[in-house]
C-alpha cells in the first residue's frame, strides 16, 4: 500500500528553522515526483515545492524561494523540506504528496499532514 | 489570491446535479491537464479527477470532469450528503514552473 507520513512540524519563532520529513512506503522516491503542499488555517491549498523522480529537478513557489529547500534521501526513501527564515504566514498544515508520474501529472496520494506554527 | 478561479461556494439537494467551474489561463489550464481534489472536513485532500476527465479507481462515476480552452468543470450527479466537502482544481503552470490551485469551492448538500 502506498503511504506517506509527514513529521517534524511544531511551534517555532519567527526567523527560525524547521525540517519536515516525509517517509514513504509502497513505492520508491526515485520512481515518482513528490511535492509539498500547505494549507493555512481556514484557507485553500498552496503548492510549496516539488522534486522530480530523477531528483535532478526541483521547483519552488516564489513565496518560499530562497528560504525553503526540498531534498531527499534515496536509501531512506524519505523526502525533506528544510524551512529557514520562517514567517508567520508560513503557519499551515504541510502535506507531502506523490505524483502520478515522473513530474507534474497530478498528486494522487497524500499524507495526513504535519502542522507548522510560526509565532511572531 | 489564487491563480485559478473557482466559485467559493456551491450547493444542491440530494439527487441533484451540481457543477463547479475552474478558470485559468493559456499558461496553465490552456496548455496542461486539470486535476481535481476533494477535501472532506478535517482530512487531507484526495485525488478525484486527473487528466481533465479521468477517474482514479475507487472514485464513483457520479463524478466527472471536463475541460475546454482555459476553463474546466467538475460535475457531481446524484448528489449525496457525503459529497459535502471542499473541492479544488489544479494545473501545472508553465511560466511559474509549479502547480497552481483554485481557491476551493465549498459544496453544501442542503
PDB file of C-alpha atoms in Angstrom:
ATOM      1  CA  UNK A   1       0.000   0.000   0.000  1.00  0.00           C
ATOM      2  CA  UNK A   2       1.309   3.438  -0.929  1.00  0.00           C
ATOM      3  CA  UNK A   3       1.681   5.669   2.139  1.00  0.00           C
ATOM      4  CA  UNK A   4       3.337   8.957   3.008  1.00  0.00           C
ATOM      5  CA  UNK A   5       3.953  10.003   6.605  1.00  0.00           C
ATOM      6  CA  UNK A   6       4.979  13.548   7.461  1.00  0.00           C
ATOM      7  CA  UNK A   7       6.749  14.545  10.654  1.00  0.00           C
ATOM      8  CA  UNK A   8       8.798  17.384  12.070  1.00  0.00           C
ATOM      9  CA  UNK A   9       6.133  20.030  12.488  1.00  0.00           C
ATOM     10  CA  UNK A  10       5.888  22.148  15.611  1.00  0.00           C
ATOM     11  CA  UNK A  11       5.988  25.610  17.094  1.00  0.00           C
ATOM     12  CA  UNK A  12       8.869  27.858  16.070  1.00  0.00           C
ATOM     13  CA  UNK A  13       9.615  31.553  16.453  1.00  0.00           C
ATOM     14  CA  UNK A  14       9.641  33.905  13.521  1.00  0.00           C
ATOM     15  CA  UNK A  15      13.046  33.794  11.830  1.00  0.00           C
ATOM     16  CA  UNK A  16      13.660  30.247  12.994  1.00  0.00           C
ATOM     17  CA  UNK A  17      14.147  26.995  11.103  1.00  0.00           C
ATOM     18  CA  UNK A  18      12.437  23.636  10.908  1.00  0.00           C
ATOM     19  CA  UNK A  19      12.973  20.485   8.852  1.00  0.00           C
ATOM     20  CA  UNK A  20       9.985  18.439   7.783  1.00  0.00           C
ATOM     21  CA  UNK A  21      10.304  14.782   6.808  1.00  0.00           C
ATOM     22  CA  UNK A  22       8.097  12.652   4.591  1.00  0.00           C
ATOM     23  CA  UNK A  23       8.707   8.914   4.914  1.00  0.00           C
ATOM     24  CA  UNK A  24       7.198   6.937   2.061  1.00  0.00           C
ATOM     25  CA  UNK A  25       6.320   3.261   1.742  1.00  0.00           C
ATOM     26  CA  UNK A  26       4.870   1.166  -1.042  1.00  0.00           C
ATOM     27  CA  UNK A  27       6.997   2.866  -3.704  1.00  0.00           C
ATOM     28  CA  UNK A  28      10.455   4.347  -4.128  1.00  0.00           C
ATOM     29  CA  UNK A  29      11.122   8.082  -4.193  1.00  0.00           C
ATOM     30  CA  UNK A  30      13.224   7.626  -7.345  1.00  0.00           C
ATOM     31  CA  UNK A  31      10.178   6.473  -9.313  1.00  0.00           C
ATOM     32  CA  UNK A  32       7.791   9.378  -8.840  1.00  0.00           C
ATOM     33  CA  UNK A  33       7.898  13.123  -8.325  1.00  0.00           C
ATOM     34  CA  UNK A  34       6.871  14.274  -4.856  1.00  0.00           C
ATOM     35  CA  UNK A  35       5.552  17.653  -3.788  1.00  0.00           C
ATOM     36  CA  UNK A  36       4.918  19.625  -0.631  1.00  0.00           C
ATOM     37  CA  UNK A  37       1.588  21.452  -0.432  1.00  0.00           C
ATOM     38  CA  UNK A  38       0.464  23.582   2.508  1.00  0.00           C
ATOM     39  CA  UNK A  39      -2.838  24.822   3.853  1.00  0.00           C
ATOM     40  CA  UNK A  40      -3.018  27.814   6.170  1.00  0.00           C
ATOM     41  CA  UNK A  41      -5.766  27.742   8.809  1.00  0.00           C
ATOM     42  CA  UNK A  42      -9.147  28.173   7.129  1.00  0.00           C
ATOM     43  CA  UNK A  43      -7.529  28.707   3.722  1.00  0.00           C
ATOM     44  CA  UNK A  44      -7.074  26.791   0.485  1.00  0.00           C
ATOM     45  CA  UNK A  45      -4.260  24.631  -0.828  1.00  0.00           C
ATOM     46  CA  UNK A  46      -0.955  26.228  -1.820  1.00  0.00           C
ATOM     47  CA  UNK A  47       1.807  24.373  -3.644  1.00  0.00           C
ATOM     48  CA  UNK A  48       5.207  24.815  -1.987  1.00  0.00           C
ATOM     49  CA  UNK A  49       7.842  22.717  -3.725  1.00  0.00           C
ATOM     50  CA  UNK A  50       8.395  19.640  -5.912  1.00  0.00           C
ATOM     51  CA  UNK A  51      11.237  17.290  -6.762  1.00  0.00           C
ATOM     52  CA  UNK A  52      11.297  15.193  -9.912  1.00  0.00           C
ATOM     53  CA  UNK A  53      11.615  11.420  -9.882  1.00  0.00           C
ATOM     54  CA  UNK A  54      15.199  11.640 -11.118  1.00  0.00           C
ATOM     55  CA  UNK A  55      15.997  14.154  -8.390  1.00  0.00           C
ATOM     56  CA  UNK A  56      17.713  16.363 -10.919  1.00  0.00           C
ATOM     57  CA  UNK A  57      14.954  18.986 -10.944  1.00  0.00           C
ATOM     58  CA  UNK A  58      13.428  20.907  -8.077  1.00  0.00           C
ATOM     59  CA  UNK A  59      10.806  23.628  -8.202  1.00  0.00           C
ATOM     60  CA  UNK A  60       9.607  26.058  -5.541  1.00  0.00           C
ATOM     61  CA  UNK A  61       6.898  28.663  -5.206  1.00  0.00           C
ATOM     62  CA  UNK A  62       8.043  32.279  -5.255  1.00  0.00           C
ATOM     63  CA  UNK A  63       6.714  32.700  -1.703  1.00  0.00           C
ATOM     64  CA  UNK A  64       9.331  30.266  -0.343  1.00  0.00           C
ATOM     65  CA  UNK A  65      12.150  30.533  -2.887  1.00  0.00           C
ATOM     66  CA  UNK A  66      15.458  31.182  -1.187  1.00  0.00           C
ATOM     67  CA  UNK A  67      14.080  30.113   2.214  1.00  0.00           C
ATOM     68  CA  UNK A  68      12.820  26.542   1.718  1.00  0.00           C
ATOM     69  CA  UNK A  69      14.785  23.659   0.182  1.00  0.00           C
ATOM     70  CA  UNK A  70      13.378  20.318  -0.934  1.00  0.00           C
ATOM     71  CA  UNK A  71      15.652  17.279  -0.903  1.00  0.00           C
ATOM     72  CA  UNK A  72      15.521  13.531  -0.444  1.00  0.00           C
ATOM     73  CA  UNK A  73      17.457  10.563   0.915  1.00  0.00           C
ATOM     74  CA  UNK A  74      17.068   7.708  -1.554  1.00  0.00           C
ATOM     75  CA  UNK A  75      18.278   4.851   0.683  1.00  0.00           C
ATOM     76  CA  UNK A  76      15.922   6.026   3.446  1.00  0.00           C
ATOM     77  CA  UNK A  77      13.086   6.567   0.944  1.00  0.00           C
ATOM     78  CA  UNK A  78      12.438   9.880   2.647  1.00  0.00           C
ATOM     79  CA  UNK A  79      11.770  13.386   1.439  1.00  0.00           C
ATOM     80  CA  UNK A  80      12.662  16.572   3.339  1.00  0.00           C
ATOM     81  CA  UNK A  81      11.655  20.212   3.408  1.00  0.00           C
ATOM     82  CA  UNK A  82      14.199  22.459   5.083  1.00  0.00           C
ATOM     83  CA  UNK A  83      12.472  25.675   6.101  1.00  0.00           C
ATOM     84  CA  UNK A  84      14.575  28.684   7.097  1.00  0.00           C
ATOM     85  CA  UNK A  85      13.734  32.295   7.926  1.00  0.00           C
ATOM     86  CA  UNK A  86      10.221  31.265   8.870  1.00  0.00           C
ATOM     87  CA  UNK A  87       7.471  33.866   8.909  1.00  0.00           C
ATOM     88  CA  UNK A  88       4.031  33.992  10.499  1.00  0.00           C
ATOM     89  CA  UNK A  89       2.473  33.472   7.072  1.00  0.00           C
ATOM     90  CA  UNK A  90       4.215  30.088   6.807  1.00  0.00           C
ATOM     91  CA  UNK A  91       1.877  28.783   9.522  1.00  0.00           C
ATOM     92  CA  UNK A  92      -0.004  25.895   7.922  1.00  0.00           C
ATOM     93  CA  UNK A  93      -0.554  22.184   7.691  1.00  0.00           C
ATOM     94  CA  UNK A  94       2.127  20.811   5.372  1.00  0.00           C
ATOM     95  CA  UNK A  95       1.274  17.801   3.214  1.00  0.00           C
ATOM     96  CA  UNK A  96       3.609  15.718   1.105  1.00  0.00           C
ATOM     97  CA  UNK A  97       2.034  14.134  -1.948  1.00  0.00           C
ATOM     98  CA  UNK A  98       3.167  11.598  -4.514  1.00  0.00           C
ATOM     99  CA  UNK A  99       2.809  12.399  -8.207  1.00  0.00           C
ATOM    100  CA  UNK A 100       1.249  10.025 -10.709  1.00  0.00           C
ATOM    101  CA  UNK A 101       4.429  10.139 -12.758  1.00  0.00           C
ATOM    102  CA  UNK A 102       7.966  11.424 -13.033  1.00  0.00           C
ATOM    103  CA  UNK A 103       6.850  15.048 -12.912  1.00  0.00           C
ATOM    104  CA  UNK A 104       3.650  17.101 -12.729  1.00  0.00           C
ATOM    105  CA  UNK A 105       0.973  14.665 -13.775  1.00  0.00           C
ATOM    106  CA  UNK A 106      -1.036  15.146 -10.596  1.00  0.00           C
ATOM    107  CA  UNK A 107      -0.732  14.314  -6.900  1.00  0.00           C
ATOM    108  CA  UNK A 108      -2.507  11.012  -6.429  1.00  0.00           C
ATOM    109  CA  UNK A 109      -1.647  10.046  -2.847  1.00  0.00           C
ATOM    110  CA  UNK A 110      -1.336  12.457   0.075  1.00  0.00           C
ATOM    111  CA  UNK A 111      -0.022  12.129   3.591  1.00  0.00           C
ATOM    112  CA  UNK A 112      -2.032  13.216   6.619  1.00  0.00           C
ATOM    113  CA  UNK A 113      -0.017  16.382   7.117  1.00  0.00           C
ATOM    114  CA  UNK A 114       2.119  17.947   9.826  1.00  0.00           C
ATOM    115  CA  UNK A 115       1.340  21.288  11.455  1.00  0.00           C
ATOM    116  CA  UNK A 116       3.804  24.165  11.498  1.00  0.00           C
ATOM    117  CA  UNK A 117       3.072  27.187  13.691  1.00  0.00           C
ATOM    118  CA  UNK A 118       5.294  30.252  13.462  1.00  0.00           C
ATOM    119  CA  UNK A 119       4.904  32.668  16.328  1.00  0.00           C
ATOM    120  CA  UNK A 120       5.682  36.320  15.887  1.00  0.00           C
TER     121      UNK A 120
ATOM    122  CA  UNK B   1      -5.404  35.385  -4.499  1.00  0.00           C
ATOM    123  CA  UNK B   2      -5.336  32.028  -6.309  1.00  0.00           C
ATOM    124  CA  UNK B   3      -4.140  31.713  -9.907  1.00  0.00           C
ATOM    125  CA  UNK B   4      -7.113  29.518 -10.837  1.00  0.00           C
ATOM    126  CA  UNK B   5     -10.583  30.922 -10.165  1.00  0.00           C
ATOM    127  CA  UNK B   6     -13.355  28.873  -8.570  1.00  0.00           C
ATOM    128  CA  UNK B   7     -16.648  29.964  -7.033  1.00  0.00           C
ATOM    129  CA  UNK B   8     -16.259  29.989  -3.229  1.00  0.00           C
ATOM    130  CA  UNK B   9     -19.441  28.019  -2.677  1.00  0.00           C
ATOM    131  CA  UNK B  10     -21.948  25.733  -4.347  1.00  0.00           C
ATOM    132  CA  UNK B  11     -24.973  23.855  -3.106  1.00  0.00           C
ATOM    133  CA  UNK B  12     -27.563  21.323  -4.116  1.00  0.00           C
ATOM    134  CA  UNK B  13     -30.144  18.943  -2.761  1.00  0.00           C
ATOM    135  CA  UNK B  14     -29.718  15.153  -2.604  1.00  0.00           C
ATOM    136  CA  UNK B  15     -30.035  13.593  -6.044  1.00  0.00           C
ATOM    137  CA  UNK B  16     -29.373  16.859  -7.852  1.00  0.00           C
ATOM    138  CA  UNK B  17     -26.520  17.570 -10.284  1.00  0.00           C
ATOM    139  CA  UNK B  18     -24.087  20.361  -9.480  1.00  0.00           C
ATOM    140  CA  UNK B  19     -21.139  21.757 -11.397  1.00  0.00           C
ATOM    141  CA  UNK B  20     -18.081  23.631 -10.180  1.00  0.00           C
ATOM    142  CA  UNK B  21     -16.106  25.783 -12.579  1.00  0.00           C
ATOM    143  CA  UNK B  22     -12.380  26.490 -12.682  1.00  0.00           C
ATOM    144  CA  UNK B  23     -10.970  29.272 -14.815  1.00  0.00           C
ATOM    145  CA  UNK B  24      -7.317  29.737 -15.712  1.00  0.00           C
ATOM    146  CA  UNK B  25      -5.070  30.994 -18.491  1.00  0.00           C
ATOM    147  CA  UNK B  26      -3.096  29.834 -21.508  1.00  0.00           C
ATOM    148  CA  UNK B  27      -0.100  29.158 -19.227  1.00  0.00           C
ATOM    149  CA  UNK B  28      -1.881  26.656 -17.010  1.00  0.00           C
ATOM    150  CA  UNK B  29      -5.198  25.069 -17.994  1.00  0.00           C
ATOM    151  CA  UNK B  30      -4.755  26.163 -21.605  1.00  0.00           C
ATOM    152  CA  UNK B  31      -1.585  24.111 -22.016  1.00  0.00           C
ATOM    153  CA  UNK B  32      -1.777  21.432 -19.319  1.00  0.00           C
ATOM    154  CA  UNK B  33      -4.289  18.982 -17.921  1.00  0.00           C
ATOM    155  CA  UNK B  34      -6.530  19.661 -14.939  1.00  0.00           C
ATOM    156  CA  UNK B  35      -6.810  17.630 -11.758  1.00  0.00           C
ATOM    157  CA  UNK B  36      -9.500  17.855  -9.101  1.00  0.00           C
ATOM    158  CA  UNK B  37      -9.223  17.099  -5.389  1.00  0.00           C
ATOM    159  CA  UNK B  38     -11.828  16.522  -2.714  1.00  0.00           C
ATOM    160  CA  UNK B  39     -11.149  17.506   0.883  1.00  0.00           C
ATOM    161  CA  UNK B  40     -13.601  16.255   3.478  1.00  0.00           C
ATOM    162  CA  UNK B  41     -13.744  18.263   6.723  1.00  0.00           C
ATOM    163  CA  UNK B  42     -10.653  17.762   8.863  1.00  0.00           C
ATOM    164  CA  UNK B  43      -8.915  15.407   6.436  1.00  0.00           C
ATOM    165  CA  UNK B  44      -6.196  15.505   3.787  1.00  0.00           C
ATOM    166  CA  UNK B  45      -7.145  16.080   0.137  1.00  0.00           C
ATOM    167  CA  UNK B  46      -7.838  13.058  -2.048  1.00  0.00           C
ATOM    168  CA  UNK B  47      -7.451  12.578  -5.791  1.00  0.00           C
ATOM    169  CA  UNK B  48     -10.788  12.882  -7.560  1.00  0.00           C
ATOM    170  CA  UNK B  49     -10.190  13.540 -11.282  1.00  0.00           C
ATOM    171  CA  UNK B  50      -6.976  13.546 -13.330  1.00  0.00           C
ATOM    172  CA  UNK B  51      -6.115  14.416 -16.916  1.00  0.00           C
ATOM    173  CA  UNK B  52      -9.253  16.579 -17.181  1.00  0.00           C
ATOM    174  CA  UNK B  53     -11.782  13.750 -17.119  1.00  0.00           C
ATOM    175  CA  UNK B  54     -10.263  10.519 -15.776  1.00  0.00           C
ATOM    176  CA  UNK B  55     -11.366   8.960 -12.510  1.00  0.00           C
ATOM    177  CA  UNK B  56      -8.872   7.122 -10.283  1.00  0.00           C
ATOM    178  CA  UNK B  57     -10.000   3.679  -9.272  1.00  0.00           C
ATOM    179  CA  UNK B  58     -12.498   3.841  -6.435  1.00  0.00           C
ATOM    180  CA  UNK B  59     -13.994   7.201  -7.382  1.00  0.00           C
ATOM    181  CA  UNK B  60     -17.720   6.821  -8.185  1.00  0.00           C
ATOM    182  CA  UNK B  61     -18.815   7.591 -11.740  1.00  0.00           C
ATOM    183  CA  UNK B  62     -21.110  10.262 -10.305  1.00  0.00           C
ATOM    184  CA  UNK B  63     -18.021  12.473 -10.521  1.00  0.00           C
ATOM    185  CA  UNK B  64     -16.946  13.705 -13.945  1.00  0.00           C
ATOM    186  CA  UNK B  65     -14.621  16.357 -15.297  1.00  0.00           C
ATOM    187  CA  UNK B  66     -14.289  18.324 -18.499  1.00  0.00           C
ATOM    188  CA  UNK B  67     -12.031  20.969 -19.967  1.00  0.00           C
ATOM    189  CA  UNK B  68     -12.436  23.495 -22.754  1.00  0.00           C
ATOM    190  CA  UNK B  69      -9.765  26.036 -23.607  1.00  0.00           C
ATOM    191  CA  UNK B  70      -8.654  27.733 -20.414  1.00  0.00           C
ATOM    192  CA  UNK B  71     -11.543  26.512 -18.258  1.00  0.00           C
ATOM    193  CA  UNK B  72     -12.528  23.262 -16.618  1.00  0.00           C
ATOM    194  CA  UNK B  73     -15.543  21.923 -14.760  1.00  0.00           C
ATOM    195  CA  UNK B  74     -16.309  19.276 -12.198  1.00  0.00           C
ATOM    196  CA  UNK B  75     -19.788  17.770 -12.249  1.00  0.00           C
ATOM    197  CA  UNK B  76     -21.342  15.726  -9.487  1.00  0.00           C
ATOM    198  CA  UNK B  77     -24.569  13.934 -10.305  1.00  0.00           C
ATOM    199  CA  UNK B  78     -26.886  12.155  -7.890  1.00  0.00           C
ATOM    200  CA  UNK B  79     -25.647  14.377  -5.079  1.00  0.00           C
ATOM    201  CA  UNK B  80     -25.231  12.654  -1.710  1.00  0.00           C
ATOM    202  CA  UNK B  81     -24.732  14.043   1.779  1.00  0.00           C
ATOM    203  CA  UNK B  82     -21.229  12.554   1.913  1.00  0.00           C
ATOM    204  CA  UNK B  83     -20.239  14.738  -1.035  1.00  0.00           C
ATOM    205  CA  UNK B  84     -20.263  17.751   1.274  1.00  0.00           C
ATOM    206  CA  UNK B  85     -16.622  18.865   1.097  1.00  0.00           C
ATOM    207  CA  UNK B  86     -14.204  21.385  -0.354  1.00  0.00           C
ATOM    208  CA  UNK B  87     -13.215  20.855  -3.996  1.00  0.00           C
ATOM    209  CA  UNK B  88     -10.025  22.160  -5.588  1.00  0.00           C
ATOM    210  CA  UNK B  89      -8.859  22.290  -9.191  1.00  0.00           C
ATOM    211  CA  UNK B  90      -5.151  22.281 -10.028  1.00  0.00           C
ATOM    212  CA  UNK B  91      -2.942  22.541 -13.080  1.00  0.00           C
ATOM    213  CA  UNK B  92       0.750  22.916 -13.852  1.00  0.00           C
ATOM    214  CA  UNK B  93       1.741  26.487 -14.733  1.00  0.00           C
ATOM    215  CA  UNK B  94       4.407  26.663 -17.453  1.00  0.00           C
ATOM    216  CA  UNK B  95       5.722  30.153 -16.610  1.00  0.00           C
ATOM    217  CA  UNK B  96       5.714  29.753 -12.832  1.00  0.00           C
ATOM    218  CA  UNK B  97       7.131  26.220 -13.204  1.00  0.00           C
ATOM    219  CA  UNK B  98       4.876  24.945 -10.472  1.00  0.00           C
ATOM    220  CA  UNK B  99       1.420  23.795  -9.519  1.00  0.00           C
ATOM    221  CA  UNK B 100      -1.389  26.304  -9.236  1.00  0.00           C
ATOM    222  CA  UNK B 101      -4.604  25.638  -7.356  1.00  0.00           C
ATOM    223  CA  UNK B 102      -8.031  27.163  -7.385  1.00  0.00           C
ATOM    224  CA  UNK B 103      -9.172  28.830  -4.185  1.00  0.00           C
ATOM    225  CA  UNK B 104     -11.532  25.957  -3.468  1.00  0.00           C
ATOM    226  CA  UNK B 105     -15.300  25.545  -3.610  1.00  0.00           C
ATOM    227  CA  UNK B 106     -17.235  24.574  -0.507  1.00  0.00           C
ATOM    228  CA  UNK B 107     -20.067  22.263  -1.531  1.00  0.00           C
ATOM    229  CA  UNK B 108     -23.092  22.154   0.754  1.00  0.00           C
ATOM    230  CA  UNK B 109     -25.725  19.447   0.421  1.00  0.00           C
ATOM    231  CA  UNK B 110     -28.992  21.003   1.569  1.00  0.00           C
TER     232      UNK B 110
END
